[in-house]
Amino acid sequence: MNAGRRYPVLIALLAVLTLALFLLSLTIGPAGIAFAESMKALFSDKADGVALIMREIRLPRALLGLMIGATLGLSGAVLQGYLRNPLAEPGLLGISASASLGAVLAIYTGLSAAFLLALPLAALAGAVAAVLVVQAIAGQRGGALLVILAGIAISSFAGAMTSLALNLSPNPFAAVEIMFWMLGSLTDRSMTHVWLAAPFMLVGWAMLGSLGRALDALTLGSETAATMGVELRKVQFLAVFGTAAGVGAATAVAGAIGFVGLVVPHILRPLVGARPSRLLPASALGGASMVLAADTLVRILAPERDLKLGVLTAIVGAPFFLWLVFRTRRSLL
Amino acid sequence: MTLLSVKNLVVELGLRPVLNGLDFAVRPGEFVGLIGPNGAGKSTLLRSVLGLVPARGEVRLSGEEAAATSARLRATRAAYLAQEREIAWAVPVEMVVALGRSPHRPGLAALTEKDRAAVDAAMRRMDIEAFRNRIATELSGGEKARVLVARALAQDTPLLLADEPTAGLDPAHQIALMRLFSSLAADGKSVVASLHDLGLAARWCSRLILLDKGRIVADGLPSTVLTPENLRAIYGVDAFFGEAHGAPIVHPLDLATPG
Amino acid sequence: MWSMRALQTALSCFAAAFLLGAVAFFVFGQPALAAEPAPRRVVSMNVCTDQLAMLIAGKDQLHSVSVLASDPRTSAMAVEAKAFPANHALAEEIFLMEPDLVLAGTFSARATIGLVRRLGFRVETFAPARSFSDIRDNIVRIGELLHRRRRAAELVAEMDDGLARLRAGPHSGRTIALYEPNSYTAGGGTLASEIFRAAGLINVAEELGVTGSTRLPLEQLIMARPNLIGRSSSDYGAPALAQENLVHPAFRALAKREMIDLPVAKMICGAPFTLDAAFLLQDAAGRRNQP
């Protein structure tokens, strides 16, 4: 089968995998509901117990898993393509660290108790602040290096402030709450969270998804790409703000979930012939699958204890990444 | 129609002027060799014409002001071969060459027949058809260079700007590249290539521009530009001047002795 | 135009109707509010509300408590808690239990509380108690929510009684510092500090101006030379770096003669049994007074 036909097959397979994991995620929960019954309840407009569980508890969780995974995968692929570095990932821009700081400050000041959306909104504010600072530092002609440096600076600063908040917290309960929130979780998210995150993520997907061709051209370096018609300022803007919108919203509703944006493009790159434009949809689907799988595992492995999603993605992601590096080192030598 | 017209081009990096008011024009059918010692500003000249470096002065591509045209339109008028031969990802050779067609294709549209024909022609011309499905990053330095030239050819622009295209190539491929540029000029296109090898420049270019310290010192036929006086004054070398097979030979011999 | 008489009649009718309505409201409306039935299926998802609910609820009123309630390291009523089905504070579980009232802490998972409310359940949150008056307020509030005001009043009276006995007891005036893993101590404004005060002890941390739960450097602890050092008597079985300060040679020299093991499970949550901790301390302080 030639390379031209391999790609659509890959996308189809990934789509099927994502759908299967989505349905699996819908069927996991303390109430043992048979698959057929749960699907029926999802589409019925009754208001009985099963329907309510499916629509208000399981559906938002599965939807968020799908959306957040897609966002992380897509943004990881875009950043790796834009920075031409396979080690790039969404956290590099400091967006997730700043969103976490916003949420932590909301918990610390007690603002998060005011209303349910106070915490996610504070996190989004943190993400916006970060991206404005990155743009201000890197400027419009800043280029990849300045963007990376600005992102690292912001990450470090946000991390330091978060540690400070934890350090100074006089309330051990608040400190624990902060710590657990930062580990990342999708437990008991409601449709309200979905409606809050969705618009930002859609905007993020639109911005990031439009960069396929530019990223292909960037394979030859930023100067050559510019002479092939790529507007570098626009690419930087779309990459940075698209990541901020999507990843900011994702962190706002679910805390910090790492490794997805790093590992998924890495795994899929050989399967798409390393073409950056083809990697985008593949990584979106791959990321969605990874987060859905992790969120399902979390509920299967430890249904009683609240095993945090971010912990699982790190536990699986880090050794897997190590193995990938080990496997490719032969070709690098 | 003039393919490239440059008037009073000034480029400053920091406070130091790198290019100090350059004037020249390139018409169709010319193979222009851009020569000069290290630090003369050859790379900067090529990059500033393409808008990669901020510059003052007037630059016109195919008659229109470069600054006033969109990046995409500029890309259909001039192609660039960078000195750094960067290929970031392990993509197949065919994809690299096909990248040259991206200024002509809107959005993520697939390649048209015309595009495919241009890609095939470019690969044939650079003798890389055998590599079509090989991974570009696994090729040798010379092979990679040919792939990148093919990409620039596939872009099918009236003007091609190349920064040290012969660096790292073996003699056969260096000459093949010079032949290619000559034939492009014969087809009515133009090539401006910066070269270090004075021998190649003398034998193959239809016109030479000699740059020194950000100024054009000489501009014209190789025989008028490559004079012993110029070589001594600008390069600080003495050279052998001769002729073989109907084309001039210029070969640096030794550092110039004073006097 | 309206005649004067017609206007007067209209006004009188209006006034009469208004008065009638007000009377009706006060006569019939109030009892309607008070006649709201007592909750019959209460679910508690926080270890502190678990214990208060277990103490106050009537027979068959409390349906479920959190898993932590049966952990003797955090709950003083671990044995009693085993009689109730346990919940893991997850919205789906709680939904399936069909409670008519859910009790939670202000620091319980925010998303879960939001979702449970969104599903139509009534959730009442309680802040952790930091003083005996906080404990009193929490008891009274739970008593009202569960329609068990008499039982709540009993508990409050018992507690006040206990506090009076403590006040009357020997005030040793000895100093104490709470010293926990990671050098945490309890300064002013914490429940532990209140317990020490009720037991007639002086909290060294509070004297040093510390508020809340923060770290007390080992040096300061040694300089302050507290008469007594209170430490948690709960062993989690797994070593933690946090506990290394407690085996520091300087600490050990100090502690050899003055350690008190505190019943942590009774001090985490503010409840009537918190007084037991105060009595324990008062006794211990008194005993050490004797040679």
Coordinates of C-alpha atoms in Angstrom, one line a residue, chain C:
Chain C
M1 CA -65.1 61.0 37.4
W2 CA -64.9 59.0 40.5
S3 CA -67.0 60.3 43.4
M4 CA -65.4 60.7 46.8
R5 CA -67.5 57.8 48.2
A6 CA -66.5 55.4 45.5
L7 CA -62.8 56.2 46.1
Q8 CA -63.2 55.7 49.8
T9 CA -64.9 52.3 49.2
A10 CA -62.2 51.2 46.8
L11 CA -59.4 52.2 49.3
S12 CA -61.1 50.3 52.1
C13 CA -61.5 47.2 50.0
F14 CA -57.8 47.4 49.1
A15 CA -56.8 47.8 52.8
A16 CA -59.0 44.9 53.9
A17 CA -57.6 42.6 51.2
F18 CA -54.1 43.5 52.1
L19 CA -54.7 42.9 55.8
L20 CA -56.4 39.6 55.1
G21 CA -53.5 38.5 53.0
A22 CA -50.9 39.5 55.6
V23 CA -52.9 37.6 58.3
A24 CA -53.3 34.6 56.1
F25 CA -49.6 34.6 55.4
F26 CA -48.6 34.7 59.0
V27 CA -51.2 32.3 60.1
F28 CA -50.9 29.7 57.4
G29 CA -47.6 30.6 55.7
Q30 CA -45.3 30.2 58.7
P31 CA -46.5 26.7 59.7
A32 CA -46.1 25.7 56.1
L33 CA -42.4 26.6 56.3
A34 CA -42.0 24.9 59.6
A35 CA -43.8 21.9 58.3
E36 CA -41.0 21.1 55.9
P37 CA -40.3 17.4 56.7
A38 CA -37.1 16.3 58.4
P39 CA -34.5 14.8 56.0
R40 CA -34.8 11.1 56.0
R41 CA -31.8 10.1 53.9
V42 CA -28.8 12.1 54.7
V43 CA -25.4 11.5 53.0
S44 CA -22.3 13.0 54.4
M45 CA -19.2 13.3 52.3
N46 CA -16.7 14.8 54.7
V47 CA -15.1 13.1 57.6
C48 CA -16.0 16.0 60.0
T49 CA -19.6 16.2 59.0
D50 CA -19.7 12.4 59.1
Q51 CA -18.9 12.3 62.8
L52 CA -21.2 15.2 63.7
A53 CA -24.0 13.6 61.7
M54 CA -23.4 10.3 63.4
L55 CA -23.7 11.9 66.8
I56 CA -26.8 14.0 66.1
A57 CA -28.9 12.2 63.5
G58 CA -31.9 10.1 64.5
K59 CA -32.4 6.4 63.9
D60 CA -32.3 5.6 60.1
Q61 CA -31.8 9.3 59.2
L62 CA -28.1 9.1 58.2
H63 CA -27.7 6.9 55.2
S64 CA -24.0 7.1 54.3
V65 CA -20.7 8.5 55.5
S66 CA -17.4 8.9 53.7
V67 CA -14.7 6.2 53.6
L68 CA -12.4 8.3 55.8
A69 CA -14.9 8.0 58.7
S70 CA -13.9 4.4 59.2
D71 CA -10.2 5.2 59.2
P72 CA -9.1 5.3 62.8
R73 CA -6.2 7.7 61.9
T74 CA -8.6 10.5 60.9
S75 CA -11.8 9.6 62.6
A76 CA -12.6 9.3 66.3
M77 CA -15.7 7.3 65.5
A78 CA -14.2 4.7 63.2
V79 CA -16.0 1.9 64.8
E80 CA -19.5 3.5 64.6
A81 CA -18.8 4.5 61.0
K82 CA -18.6 0.9 59.9
A83 CA -22.4 0.5 60.4
F84 CA -23.0 2.8 57.5
P85 CA -22.4 2.3 53.8
A86 CA -19.3 4.2 52.7
N87 CA -19.2 6.7 49.9
H88 CA -16.1 8.0 48.1
A89 CA -17.5 11.5 47.6
L90 CA -18.2 10.9 43.9
A91 CA -21.2 12.5 42.3
E92 CA -22.4 9.4 40.6
E93 CA -22.4 7.4 43.9
I94 CA -24.2 10.1 45.8
F95 CA -26.7 10.4 43.0
L96 CA -27.5 6.7 43.2
M97 CA -28.1 7.0 47.0
E98 CA -30.9 9.5 46.3
P99 CA -30.3 11.6 49.4
D100 CA -32.6 14.4 50.4
L101 CA -29.7 16.3 52.1
V102 CA -25.9 16.1 51.5
L103 CA -23.4 17.3 54.0
A104 CA -20.0 18.4 52.8
G105 CA -16.9 20.4 53.9
T106 CA -16.1 23.7 52.4
F107 CA -12.9 22.1 51.1
S108 CA -14.5 19.1 49.6
A109 CA -14.0 18.7 45.8
R110 CA -15.5 21.7 44.4
A111 CA -16.5 20.1 41.1
T112 CA -18.3 17.3 42.9
I113 CA -20.3 19.7 45.1
G114 CA -21.2 21.7 42.0
L115 CA -22.3 18.7 40.1
V116 CA -24.3 17.3 43.0
R117 CA -26.1 20.6 43.3
R118 CA -26.7 20.7 39.6
L119 CA -28.3 17.3 39.7
G120 CA -30.9 18.8 42.1
F121 CA -29.7 17.8 45.5
R122 CA -29.4 20.1 48.5
V123 CA -25.8 20.4 49.7
E124 CA -24.9 22.1 52.9
T125 CA -21.2 22.9 53.5
F126 CA -19.4 23.3 56.7
A127 CA -16.1 25.0 57.3
P128 CA -13.5 23.2 59.5
A129 CA -13.9 24.3 63.1
R130 CA -11.2 26.4 64.5
S131 CA -12.6 27.1 68.0
F132 CA -15.0 25.7 70.5
S133 CA -17.6 28.3 69.4
D134 CA -17.2 27.1 65.8
I135 CA -17.9 23.6 67.1
R136 CA -21.0 24.8 68.9
D137 CA -22.2 26.6 65.8
N138 CA -21.7 23.5 63.6
I139 CA -23.5 21.3 66.1
V140 CA -26.5 23.7 66.3
R141 CA -26.6 24.0 62.5
I142 CA -26.6 20.3 61.9
G143 CA -29.3 20.0 64.6
E144 CA -31.5 22.4 62.7
L145 CA -30.8 20.8 59.3
L146 CA -31.7 17.4 60.6
H147 CA -34.6 18.6 62.7
R148 CA -32.8 17.3 65.8
R149 CA -32.5 20.5 67.7
R150 CA -33.0 18.8 71.1
R151 CA -30.2 16.3 70.5
A152 CA -28.0 19.2 69.4
A153 CA -28.8 21.2 72.4
E154 CA -27.9 18.2 74.6
L155 CA -24.5 17.9 73.0
V156 CA -23.9 21.6 73.3
A157 CA -24.8 21.5 77.0
E158 CA -22.5 18.5 77.5
M159 CA -19.7 20.4 75.8
D160 CA -20.3 23.6 77.8
D161 CA -20.3 21.4 80.9
G162 CA -17.0 19.9 80.0
L163 CA -15.5 23.3 79.2
A164 CA -16.6 24.5 82.7
R165 CA -14.9 21.4 84.3
L166 CA -11.8 22.1 82.4
R167 CA -11.8 25.7 83.5
A168 CA -12.2 24.6 87.1
G169 CA -9.5 22.0 86.8
P170 CA -5.8 22.6 87.6
H171 CA -4.3 25.2 85.3
S172 CA -0.7 24.1 85.2
G173 CA 0.4 27.1 83.1
R174 CA 3.0 24.8 81.5
T175 CA 4.0 25.5 78.0
I176 CA 3.4 23.2 75.1
A177 CA 4.3 23.1 71.4
L178 CA 2.6 20.9 68.9
Y179 CA 5.3 19.5 66.6
E180 CA 4.3 17.5 63.6
P181 CA 6.0 16.0 60.6
N182 CA 7.6 18.7 58.4
S183 CA 7.9 20.9 61.5
Y184 CA 4.3 22.0 61.4
T185 CA 2.9 23.5 64.5
A186 CA -0.5 25.0 65.4
G187 CA -0.4 28.7 66.1
G188 CA -3.1 31.0 67.2
G189 CA -6.5 30.6 65.6
T190 CA -6.4 26.8 65.2
L191 CA -8.4 24.2 66.9
A192 CA -5.3 22.7 68.5
S193 CA -4.4 26.0 70.1
E194 CA -7.9 26.3 71.6
I195 CA -7.6 22.8 73.0
F196 CA -4.3 23.7 74.6
R197 CA -5.8 26.8 76.1
A198 CA -8.8 24.9 77.4
A199 CA -6.4 22.4 79.1
G200 CA -4.8 25.3 80.9
L201 CA -1.6 25.1 78.8
I202 CA 0.2 27.9 77.1
N203 CA 0.8 27.4 73.4
V204 CA 4.4 28.3 72.7
A205 CA 3.7 28.9 69.0
E206 CA 0.9 31.4 69.8
E207 CA 3.3 33.2 72.2
L208 CA 5.8 33.4 69.4
G209 CA 3.2 35.1 67.3
V210 CA 2.5 32.3 65.0
T211 CA -1.0 32.0 63.5
G212 CA -2.5 29.2 61.6
S213 CA -0.8 25.9 60.7
T214 CA 2.8 26.8 59.8
R215 CA 6.3 25.6 60.3
L216 CA 8.2 26.1 63.5
P217 CA 11.9 25.9 63.0
L218 CA 13.6 23.3 65.2
E219 CA 15.9 26.0 66.6
Q220 CA 13.0 28.1 67.7
L221 CA 11.4 25.1 69.3
I222 CA 14.6 24.3 71.3
M223 CA 15.0 28.0 72.3
A224 CA 11.5 28.2 73.5
R225 CA 12.0 25.1 75.7
P226 CA 8.4 24.1 76.0
N227 CA 7.6 22.0 79.0
L228 CA 5.6 19.6 76.8
I229 CA 5.9 18.6 73.2
G230 CA 2.8 17.2 71.6
R231 CA 3.1 14.9 68.7
S232 CA 0.7 13.0 66.5
S233 CA 0.3 9.5 67.6
S234 CA -0.8 8.3 64.2
D235 CA 1.6 6.2 62.3
Y236 CA 0.9 5.9 58.6
G237 CA 3.1 2.9 58.4
A238 CA 5.2 4.3 55.5
P239 CA 8.2 6.5 56.3
A240 CA 8.1 10.0 55.0
L241 CA 10.9 12.6 54.7
A242 CA 8.5 14.8 56.7
Q243 CA 9.1 12.7 59.8
E244 CA 12.8 13.0 59.8
N245 CA 12.7 16.2 61.9
L246 CA 11.3 14.1 64.6
V247 CA 14.4 11.9 64.8
H248 CA 16.8 14.8 64.6
P249 CA 19.3 14.4 67.4
A250 CA 18.6 17.9 68.8
F251 CA 14.9 17.1 68.9
R252 CA 15.5 13.8 70.5
A253 CA 17.6 15.3 73.3
L254 CA 14.8 17.7 74.1
A255 CA 12.0 15.3 73.8
K256 CA 13.3 12.5 75.9
R257 CA 11.5 13.6 78.9
E258 CA 8.6 15.7 77.7
M259 CA 6.7 14.1 74.9
I260 CA 3.0 13.6 74.9
D261 CA 1.2 11.5 72.3
L262 CA -1.9 13.4 71.1
P263 CA -5.1 11.7 70.0
V264 CA -5.0 13.2 66.5
A265 CA -8.3 11.7 65.4
K266 CA -10.1 13.7 68.1
M267 CA -8.4 16.9 67.1
I268 CA -8.8 17.0 63.3
C269 CA -12.5 17.5 63.4
G270 CA -14.2 19.8 65.9
A271 CA -16.8 17.8 67.8
P272 CA -17.8 17.1 71.3
F273 CA -15.1 14.5 71.6
T274 CA -12.5 17.2 71.0
L275 CA -12.9 17.9 74.7
D276 CA -11.4 14.5 75.5
A277 CA -8.1 15.7 74.0
A278 CA -8.2 18.7 76.3
F279 CA -8.9 16.5 79.4
L280 CA -6.0 14.2 78.4
L281 CA -3.6 17.1 78.1
Q282 CA -4.8 18.6 81.4
D283 CA -4.2 15.3 83.2
A284 CA -0.9 14.7 81.6
A285 CA 0.3 18.2 82.4
G286 CA -0.9 17.7 86.0
R287 CA 0.9 14.4 86.3
R288 CA 4.2 15.7 85.1
N289 CA 4.0 18.5 87.6
Q290 CA 4.5 15.9 90.3
P291 CA 8.0 14.7 90.7

